[in-house]
Amino acid sequence: MSSPEIDALTQALARLPGLGPRSARRAVLHLLQRRDTALTPLLRALESVNANMVHCSVCGNVDTVDPCGVCSDPRRDARALCVVEDVADLWALDKSRLFPGRFHVLGGRLSALDGVRPEDLSIAALIQRVAAGGIDEVVLAMNATLEGQTTAHYIAERLESYPIRLTQLAHGVPVGGELDYLDEGTLAQALRARRPIG
Amino acid sequence: MSSPEIDALTQALARLPGLGPRSARRAVLHLLQRRDTALTPLLRALESVNANMVHCSVCGNVDTVDPCGVCSDPRRDARALCVVEDVADLWALDKSRLFPGRFHVLGGRLSALDGVRPEDLSIAALIQRVAAGGIDEVVLAMNATLEGQTTAHYIAERLESYPIRLTQLAHGVPVGGELDYLDEGTLAQALRARRPIG
């Protein structure tokens, strides 16, 4: 029924995470019925991001300035560095504003299965940053998956000769988590790392 | 943390139905990480729709051609006309392909509360279409709300002098509906319109 242009827009929106074919159709209708307040602002925002987006040459974050807003923020503690797999992880950790330092995005994780080797990730750049000095602590904030932890171990080995404190995120029961829904691995970690009360 | 451009894109996406602030952020990340396969196609599709979208001068549908694809489809029965409140209703009814005729979009419903009067809707255009002849049946497919039904009654009165069959959608138990979850109004309508079995 729709024109090819409208179908193409529906399909482009349906590929976004969180939207399926039905909700994409509703979103297209929303845009068509609100040209000035919804369609045009979205179009301008996309144009602007498309024209200006760059990968930060320091940390690998995606932003519209290089170095990115995180790297160039003078209020951040340059002595603490948090290493993450993806930009999504950087955003997730930064949203909470709990980590006061800077970040380093690896661009993936080591994976024998997918053929991802150390030289495919920005590990050399990380070692350069650490070797340049001025960093006291490196937090290895990989995902708690087999591949994430393999990557963390590899990086820990490569960094062990530098005078830095190497840390990793705590494992345990997630806040709000119910014990009988958790896997044995998480429960084992939570028990092993148990702490005195009070 | 993000640049103003990225924030603007997140906000524009968050206003789409079905996306909230969190899912909009995920969608932005998805777009940034897949510039060629996601960001550019969405941008091109939006540009194309924005440049070409028009309201159909016959029925009020939104499309990229005028008359719209529905009005200009020669396989449709020009003698049957389905009147709906919004473009969203037209799309919903047309998706099912159950109605073989054409449509007329009113652009809203009569509402004393919101100050919507008959002259604010495309009722005059509807009467012109009927007066021009060639139409045997007009289906009043308003929403089953107080305002929708008020609008249907008003239009029925305005059309009663024309030699057409005026119909409305059946009310009753929705397919898959469970009786003890339905309101009394629906149950009363379903009982009143009960049919012999077989």
GROMACS .gro file of C-alpha atoms in nm:
model
  396
    1MET     CA    1   0.000   0.000   0.000
    2SER     CA    2   0.272   0.245   0.099
    3SER     CA    3   0.512   0.407  -0.142
    4PRO     CA    4   0.866   0.269  -0.174
    5GLU     CA    5   1.001   0.572   0.013
    6ILE     CA    6   0.778   0.511   0.315
    7ASP     CA    7   0.852   0.138   0.306
    8ALA     CA    8   1.226   0.210   0.303
    9LEU     CA    9   1.189   0.434   0.608
   10THR     CA   10   0.985   0.169   0.789
   11GLN     CA   11   1.250  -0.092   0.717
   12ALA     CA   12   1.536   0.135   0.828
   13LEU     CA   13   1.358   0.206   1.157
   14ALA     CA   14   1.262  -0.160   1.207
   15ARG     CA   15   1.631  -0.251   1.213
   16LEU     CA   16   1.694  -0.036   1.521
   17PRO     CA   17   1.720  -0.231   1.847
   18GLY     CA   18   1.393  -0.208   2.038
   19LEU     CA   19   1.177  -0.153   1.729
   20GLY     CA   20   1.013  -0.426   1.522
   21PRO     CA   21   0.808  -0.403   1.200
   22ARG     CA   22   0.487  -0.303   1.383
   23SER     CA   23   0.640  -0.039   1.605
   24ALA     CA   24   0.846   0.093   1.313
   25ARG     CA   25   0.520   0.144   1.121
   26ARG     CA   26   0.374   0.334   1.417
   27ALA     CA   27   0.693   0.541   1.437
   28VAL     CA   28   0.671   0.626   1.065
   29LEU     CA   29   0.309   0.737   1.107
   30HIS     CA   30   0.413   0.947   1.406
   31LEU     CA   31   0.683   1.111   1.194
   32LEU     CA   32   0.455   1.168   0.895
   33GLN     CA   33   0.185   1.326   1.107
   34ARG     CA   34   0.430   1.552   1.290
   35ARG     CA   35   0.655   1.674   1.016
   36ASP     CA   36   0.774   1.992   1.188
   37THR     CA   37   0.797   1.864   1.543
   38ALA     CA   38   0.924   1.509   1.485
   39LEU     CA   39   1.040   1.434   1.130
   40THR     CA   40   1.247   1.746   1.069
   41PRO     CA   41   1.422   1.744   1.411
   42LEU     CA   42   1.513   1.376   1.368
   43LEU     CA   43   1.640   1.440   1.016
   44ARG     CA   44   1.851   1.738   1.127
   45ALA     CA   45   1.993   1.545   1.423
   46LEU     CA   46   2.087   1.250   1.201
   47GLU     CA   47   2.248   1.479   0.943
   48SER     CA   48   2.447   1.655   1.210
   49VAL     CA   49   2.569   1.334   1.373
   50ASN     CA   50   2.646   1.179   1.035
   51ALA     CA   51   2.848   1.482   0.930
   52ASN     CA   52   3.039   1.520   1.255
   53MET     CA   53   3.086   1.176   1.410
   54VAL     CA   54   3.443   1.063   1.469
   55HIS     CA   55   3.619   0.794   1.668
   56CYS     CA   56   3.822   0.947   1.948
   57SER     CA   57   4.190   0.900   1.861
   58VAL     CA   58   4.275   0.864   2.230
   59CYS     CA   59   4.019   0.620   2.370
   60GLY     CA   60   3.814   0.491   2.075
   61ASN     CA   61   3.485   0.643   2.194
   62VAL     CA   62   3.240   0.772   1.932
   63ASP     CA   63   3.171   1.144   1.954
   64THR     CA   64   3.151   1.454   1.738
   65VAL     CA   65   3.481   1.594   1.866
   66ASP     CA   66   3.830   1.442   1.881
   67PRO     CA   67   3.951   1.395   2.152
   68CYS     CA   68   3.605   1.301   2.278
   69GLY     CA   69   3.416   1.479   2.555
   70VAL     CA   70   3.526   1.220   2.811
   71CYS     CA   71   3.897   1.242   2.727
   72SER     CA   72   3.900   1.622   2.716
   73ASP     CA   73   3.702   1.668   3.039
   74PRO     CA   74   3.951   1.835   3.282
   75ARG     CA   75   3.750   1.728   3.587
   76ARG     CA   76   3.827   1.363   3.522
   77ASP     CA   77   4.108   1.184   3.698
   78ALA     CA   78   4.369   1.114   3.429
   79ARG     CA   79   4.544   0.864   3.658
   80ALA     CA   80   4.260   0.611   3.647
   81LEU     CA   81   4.183   0.423   3.326
   82CYS     CA   82   3.890   0.190   3.269
   83VAL     CA   83   3.931  -0.058   2.982
   84VAL     CA   84   3.607  -0.173   2.816
   85GLU     CA   85   3.520  -0.393   2.520
   86ASP     CA   86   3.282  -0.163   2.333
   87VAL     CA   87   3.159   0.195   2.315
   88ALA     CA   88   2.829   0.066   2.456
   89ASP     CA   89   3.011  -0.042   2.772
   90LEU     CA   90   3.179   0.298   2.801
   91TRP     CA   91   2.840   0.468   2.778
   92ALA     CA   92   2.685   0.230   3.030
   93LEU     CA   93   2.963   0.288   3.284
   94ASP     CA   94   2.979   0.660   3.221
   95LYS     CA   95   2.604   0.709   3.252
   96SER     CA   96   2.624   0.617   3.618
   97ARG     CA   97   2.901   0.879   3.669
   98LEU     CA   98   3.053   0.641   3.922
   99PHE     CA   99   3.391   0.612   3.753
  100PRO     CA  100   3.582   0.940   3.779
  101GLY     CA  101   3.864   0.849   3.540
  102ARG     CA  102   3.901   0.798   3.167
  103PHE     CA  103   3.832   0.507   2.937
  104HIS     CA  104   3.991   0.290   2.673
  105VAL     CA  105   3.775   0.107   2.419
  106LEU     CA  106   3.924  -0.219   2.289
  107GLY     CA  107   3.676  -0.254   2.005
  108GLY     CA  108   3.584  -0.613   2.087
  109ARG     CA  109   3.710  -0.917   2.275
  110LEU     CA  110   3.959  -1.193   2.197
  111SER     CA  111   3.778  -1.484   2.035
  112ALA     CA  112   3.932  -1.795   1.884
  113LEU     CA  113   3.591  -1.883   1.743
  114ASP     CA  114   3.544  -1.552   1.560
  115GLY     CA  115   3.912  -1.521   1.475
  116VAL     CA  116   3.967  -1.204   1.680
  117ARG     CA  117   4.336  -1.179   1.772
  118PRO     CA  118   4.515  -0.930   2.000
  119GLU     CA  119   4.626  -0.722   1.701
  120ASP     CA  120   4.259  -0.679   1.598
  121LEU     CA  121   4.188  -0.491   1.922
  122SER     CA  122   4.341  -0.163   2.032
  123ILE     CA  123   4.561  -0.335   2.290
  124ALA     CA  124   4.887  -0.187   2.154
  125ALA     CA  125   4.737   0.161   2.192
  126LEU     CA  126   4.638   0.077   2.550
  127ILE     CA  127   4.993  -0.035   2.635
  128GLN     CA  128   5.127   0.285   2.480
  129ARG     CA  129   4.895   0.492   2.699
  130VAL     CA  130   5.009   0.305   3.009
  131ALA     CA  131   5.377   0.318   2.905
  132ALA     CA  132   5.352   0.695   2.858
  133GLY     CA  133   5.308   0.716   3.234
  134GLY     CA  134   5.076   0.919   3.458
  135ILE     CA  135   4.835   0.629   3.511
  136ASP     CA  136   4.808   0.473   3.858
  137GLU     CA  137   4.521   0.228   3.811
  138VAL     CA  138   4.381   0.031   3.521
  139VAL     CA  139   4.035  -0.123   3.573
  140LEU     CA  140   3.973  -0.417   3.339
  141ALA     CA  141   3.598  -0.388   3.292
  142MET     CA  142   3.543  -0.664   3.040
  143ASN     CA  143   3.213  -0.850   3.023
  144ALA     CA  144   3.184  -1.142   3.267
  145THR     CA  145   3.187  -1.388   2.977
  146LEU     CA  146   3.450  -1.644   2.888
  147GLU     CA  147   3.582  -1.429   2.604
  148GLY     CA  148   3.570  -1.113   2.813
  149GLN     CA  149   3.766  -1.275   3.094
  150THR     CA  150   4.017  -1.427   2.850
  151THR     CA  151   4.073  -1.078   2.711
  152ALA     CA  152   4.117  -0.939   3.064
  153HIS     CA  153   4.375  -1.205   3.150
  154TYR     CA  154   4.567  -1.141   2.830
  155ILE     CA  155   4.577  -0.766   2.897
  156ALA     CA  156   4.670  -0.821   3.261
  157GLU     CA  157   4.973  -1.024   3.148
  158ARG     CA  158   5.080  -0.760   2.898
  159LEU     CA  159   5.053  -0.488   3.165
  160GLU     CA  160   5.208  -0.667   3.460
  161SER     CA  161   5.553  -0.511   3.415
  162TYR     CA  162   5.420  -0.156   3.452
  163PRO     CA  163   5.399   0.015   3.795
  164ILE     CA  164   5.019   0.032   3.803
  165ARG     CA  165   4.740  -0.113   4.012
  166LEU     CA  166   4.538  -0.359   3.799
  167THR     CA  167   4.180  -0.415   3.914
  168GLN     CA  168   3.863  -0.574   3.783
  169LEU     CA  169   3.491  -0.529   3.850
  170ALA     CA  170   3.351  -0.724   4.145
  171HIS     CA  171   3.144  -1.032   4.065
  172GLY     CA  172   2.847  -1.124   4.281
  173VAL     CA  173   2.473  -1.106   4.320
  174PRO     CA  174   2.334  -0.817   4.113
  175VAL     CA  175   2.140  -0.559   4.314
  176GLY     CA  176   1.777  -0.668   4.320
  177GLY     CA  177   1.875  -1.020   4.210
  178GLU     CA  178   1.706  -1.325   4.359
  179LEU     CA  179   1.932  -1.611   4.454
  180ASP     CA  180   1.722  -1.890   4.308
  181TYR     CA  181   1.734  -1.728   3.964
  182LEU     CA  182   2.113  -1.693   3.959
  183ASP     CA  183   2.353  -1.937   3.796
  184GLU     CA  184   2.601  -2.141   3.998
  185GLY     CA  185   2.901  -1.943   3.871
  186THR     CA  186   2.763  -1.615   4.005
  187LEU     CA  187   2.668  -1.775   4.338
  188ALA     CA  188   3.013  -1.930   4.371
  189GLN     CA  189   3.180  -1.593   4.305
  190ALA     CA  190   2.947  -1.418   4.549
  191LEU     CA  191   3.023  -1.673   4.820
  192ARG     CA  192   3.397  -1.668   4.759
  193ALA     CA  193   3.405  -1.287   4.779
  194ARG     CA  194   3.173  -1.269   5.085
  195ARG     CA  195   3.231  -0.977   5.320
  196PRO     CA  196   3.183  -0.918   5.693
  197ILE     CA  197   2.860  -0.732   5.776
  198GLY     CA  198   2.871  -0.381   5.911
  199MET     CA  199   2.908   1.308   2.853
  200SER     CA  200   2.784   1.301   2.493
  201SER     CA  201   2.815   1.587   2.252
  202PRO     CA  202   2.511   1.811   2.190
  203GLU     CA  203   2.465   1.652   1.846
  204ILE     CA  204   2.444   1.300   1.987
  205ASP     CA  205   2.214   1.417   2.268
  206ALA     CA  206   1.984   1.582   2.014
  207LEU     CA  207   1.964   1.259   1.815
  208THR     CA  208   1.892   1.059   2.131
  209GLN     CA  209   1.613   1.298   2.223
  210ALA     CA  210   1.462   1.295   1.874
  211LEU     CA  211   1.455   0.914   1.876
  212ALA     CA  212   1.323   0.899   2.233
  213ARG     CA  213   1.011   1.086   2.123
  214LEU     CA  214   0.913   0.811   1.880
  215PRO     CA  215   0.635   0.584   2.005
  216GLY     CA  216   0.782   0.259   2.135
  217LEU     CA  217   1.120   0.409   2.223
  218GLY     CA  218   1.211   0.563   2.558
  219PRO     CA  219   1.530   0.736   2.674
  220ARG     CA  220   1.715   0.407   2.738
  221SER     CA  221   1.620   0.237   2.414
  222ALA     CA  222   1.686   0.559   2.221
  223ARG     CA  223   2.040   0.558   2.361
  224ARG     CA  224   2.084   0.198   2.248
  225ALA     CA  225   1.948   0.291   1.906
  226VAL     CA  226   2.194   0.582   1.877
  227LEU     CA  227   2.483   0.351   1.966
  228HIS     CA  228   2.358   0.103   1.708
  229LEU     CA  229   2.353   0.382   1.445
  230LEU     CA  230   2.697   0.517   1.542
  231GLN     CA  231   2.856   0.175   1.530
  232ARG     CA  232   2.700   0.090   1.193
  233ARG     CA  233   2.736   0.408   0.999
  234ASP     CA  234   2.716   0.254   0.651
  235THR     CA  235   2.456  -0.015   0.717
  236ALA     CA  236   2.225   0.168   0.957
  237LEU     CA  237   2.287   0.541   0.994
  238THR     CA  238   2.321   0.631   0.626
  239PRO     CA  239   2.019   0.423   0.508
  240LEU     CA  240   1.799   0.576   0.779
  241LEU     CA  241   1.920   0.925   0.692
  242ARG     CA  242   1.856   0.871   0.319
  243ALA     CA  243   1.509   0.725   0.385
  244LEU     CA  244   1.415   1.019   0.607
  245GLU     CA  245   1.542   1.271   0.353
  246SER     CA  246   1.347   1.105   0.077
  247VAL     CA  247   1.022   1.089   0.274
  248ASN     CA  248   1.066   1.445   0.400
  249ALA     CA  249   1.122   1.571   0.047
  250ASN     CA  250   0.835   1.381  -0.110
  251MET     CA  251   0.559   1.340   0.148
  252VAL     CA  252   0.223   1.492   0.061
  253HIS     CA  253  -0.131   1.466   0.189
  254CYS     CA  254  -0.351   1.301  -0.071
  255SER     CA  255  -0.587   1.567  -0.205
  256VAL     CA  256  -0.861   1.307  -0.250
  257CYS     CA  257  -0.867   1.109   0.076
  258GLY     CA  258  -0.625   1.281   0.315
  259ASN     CA  259  -0.385   0.987   0.339
  260VAL     CA  260  -0.012   1.058   0.373
  261ASP     CA  261   0.198   0.930   0.085
  262THR     CA  262   0.472   1.037  -0.153
  263VAL     CA  263   0.236   1.066  -0.449
  264ASP     CA  264  -0.090   1.259  -0.492
  265PRO     CA  265  -0.342   1.103  -0.538
  266CYS     CA  266  -0.207   0.841  -0.296
  267GLY     CA  267  -0.139   0.478  -0.378
  268VAL     CA  268  -0.475   0.370  -0.234
  269CYS     CA  269  -0.681   0.623  -0.432
  270SER     CA  270  -0.501   0.554  -0.759
  271ASP     CA  271  -0.512   0.175  -0.730
  272PRO     CA  272  -0.738   0.063  -1.020
  273ARG     CA  273  -0.810  -0.273  -0.853
  274ARG     CA  274  -1.001  -0.104  -0.572
  275ASP     CA  275  -1.377  -0.075  -0.574
  276ALA     CA  276  -1.451   0.297  -0.619
  277ARG     CA  277  -1.814   0.242  -0.513
  278ALA     CA  278  -1.724   0.162  -0.151
  279LEU     CA  279  -1.583   0.430   0.078
  280CYS     CA  280  -1.455   0.377   0.431
  281VAL     CA  281  -1.445   0.690   0.651
  282VAL     CA  282  -1.181   0.689   0.927
  283GLU     CA  283  -1.064   0.940   1.186
  284ASP     CA  284  -0.690   0.930   1.123
  285VAL     CA  285  -0.428   0.812   0.877
  286ALA     CA  286  -0.328   0.556   1.141
  287ASP     CA  287  -0.678   0.401   1.114
  288LEU     CA  288  -0.652   0.392   0.734
  289TRP     CA  289  -0.321   0.207   0.758
  290ALA     CA  290  -0.457  -0.034   1.018
  291LEU     CA  291  -0.762  -0.121   0.807
  292ASP     CA  292  -0.567  -0.133   0.485
  293LYS     CA  293  -0.295  -0.358   0.627
  294SER     CA  294  -0.549  -0.636   0.663
  295ARG     CA  295  -0.652  -0.591   0.296
  296LEU     CA  296  -1.004  -0.681   0.401
  297PHE     CA  297  -1.167  -0.364   0.275
  298PRO     CA  298  -1.161  -0.357  -0.107
  299GLY     CA  299  -1.275   0.004  -0.147
  300ARG     CA  300  -1.126   0.347  -0.091
  301PHE     CA  301  -1.088   0.563   0.216
  302HIS     CA  302  -1.160   0.909   0.349
  303VAL     CA  303  -0.957   1.050   0.639
  304LEU     CA  304  -1.144   1.301   0.855
  305GLY     CA  305  -0.834   1.425   1.035
  306GLY     CA  306  -0.980   1.380   1.383
  307ARG     CA  307  -1.310   1.347   1.565
  308LEU     CA  308  -1.572   1.592   1.686
  309SER     CA  309  -1.496   1.697   2.042
  310ALA     CA  310  -1.666   1.965   2.246
  311LEU     CA  311  -1.391   1.931   2.506
  312ASP     CA  312  -1.107   1.992   2.260
  313GLY     CA  313  -1.308   2.244   2.058
  314VAL     CA  314  -1.308   2.035   1.740
  315ARG     CA  315  -1.607   2.137   1.525
  316PRO     CA  316  -1.739   1.986   1.200
  317GLU     CA  317  -1.560   2.251   0.993
  318ASP     CA  318  -1.227   2.145   1.149
  319LEU     CA  319  -1.262   1.799   0.994
  320SER     CA  320  -1.276   1.716   0.623
  321ILE     CA  321  -1.651   1.646   0.638
  322ALA     CA  322  -1.738   1.894   0.361
  323ALA     CA  323  -1.493   1.716   0.132
  324LEU     CA  324  -1.653   1.383   0.222
  325ILE     CA  325  -1.999   1.512   0.133
  326GLN     CA  326  -1.863   1.645  -0.196
  327ARG     CA  327  -1.719   1.303  -0.278
  328VAL     CA  328  -2.055   1.138  -0.202
  329ALA     CA  329  -2.252   1.408  -0.386
  330ALA     CA  330  -2.034   1.360  -0.694
  331GLY     CA  331  -2.194   1.016  -0.726
  332GLY     CA  332  -2.056   0.673  -0.806
  333ILE     CA  333  -2.047   0.564  -0.440
  334ASP     CA  334  -2.287   0.290  -0.324
  335GLU     CA  335  -2.173   0.233   0.033
  336VAL     CA  336  -2.009   0.446   0.301
  337VAL     CA  337  -1.865   0.259   0.600
  338LEU     CA  338  -1.833   0.484   0.905
  339ALA     CA  339  -1.528   0.327   1.072
  340MET     CA  340  -1.483   0.568   1.363
  341ASN     CA  341  -1.329   0.454   1.688
  342ALA     CA  342  -1.574   0.294   1.931
  343THR     CA  343  -1.534   0.589   2.169
  344LEU     CA  344  -1.793   0.847   2.269
  345GLU     CA  345  -1.636   1.108   2.043
  346GLY     CA  346  -1.592   0.865   1.757
  347GLN     CA  347  -1.954   0.759   1.774
  348THR     CA  348  -2.072   1.121   1.802
  349THR     CA  349  -1.876   1.195   1.486
  350ALA     CA  350  -2.031   0.893   1.311
  351HIS     CA  351  -2.383   1.006   1.405
  352TYR     CA  352  -2.317   1.357   1.283
  353ILE     CA  353  -2.185   1.231   0.948
  354ALA     CA  354  -2.474   0.984   0.916
  355GLU     CA  355  -2.720   1.271   0.950
  356ARG     CA  356  -2.539   1.480   0.693
  357LEU     CA  357  -2.536   1.189   0.446
  358GLU     CA  358  -2.889   1.055   0.496
  359SER     CA  359  -3.034   1.236   0.193
  360TYR     CA  360  -2.795   1.064  -0.048
  361PRO     CA  361  -2.883   0.733  -0.218
  362ILE     CA  362  -2.612   0.531  -0.045
  363ARG     CA  363  -2.592   0.245   0.200
  364LEU     CA  364  -2.450   0.370   0.532
  365THR     CA  365  -2.286   0.104   0.748
  366GLN     CA  366  -2.066   0.088   1.056
  367LEU     CA  367  -1.818  -0.164   1.196
  368ALA     CA  368  -1.967  -0.442   1.408
  369HIS     CA  369  -1.923  -0.417   1.782
  370GLY     CA  370  -1.870  -0.728   1.990
  371VAL     CA  371  -1.621  -0.956   2.156
  372PRO     CA  372  -1.278  -0.910   1.995
  373VAL     CA  373  -1.130  -1.229   1.850
  374GLY     CA  374  -0.927  -1.395   2.125
  375GLY     CA  375  -1.104  -1.185   2.389
  376GLU     CA  376  -1.203  -1.332   2.724
  377LEU     CA  377  -1.547  -1.237   2.847
  378ASP     CA  378  -1.451  -1.165   3.207
  379TYR     CA  379  -1.198  -0.904   3.093
  380LEU     CA  380  -1.446  -0.715   2.874
  381ASP     CA  381  -1.640  -0.407   2.982
  382GLU     CA  382  -2.018  -0.410   3.015
  383GLY     CA  383  -2.067  -0.193   2.708
  384THR     CA  384  -1.892  -0.440   2.482
  385LEU     CA  385  -2.076  -0.736   2.634
  386ALA     CA  386  -2.411  -0.557   2.595
  387GLN     CA  387  -2.338  -0.486   2.227
  388ALA     CA  388  -2.223  -0.844   2.169
  389LEU     CA  389  -2.541  -0.981   2.326
  390ARG     CA  390  -2.768  -0.742   2.142
  391ALA     CA  391  -2.610  -0.832   1.805
  392ARG     CA  392  -2.601  -1.206   1.877
  393ARG     CA  393  -2.632  -1.435   1.575
  394PRO     CA  394  -2.768  -1.783   1.513
  395ILE     CA  395  -2.500  -2.053   1.507
  396GLY     CA  396  -2.417  -2.228   1.181
   0.00000   0.00000   0.00000
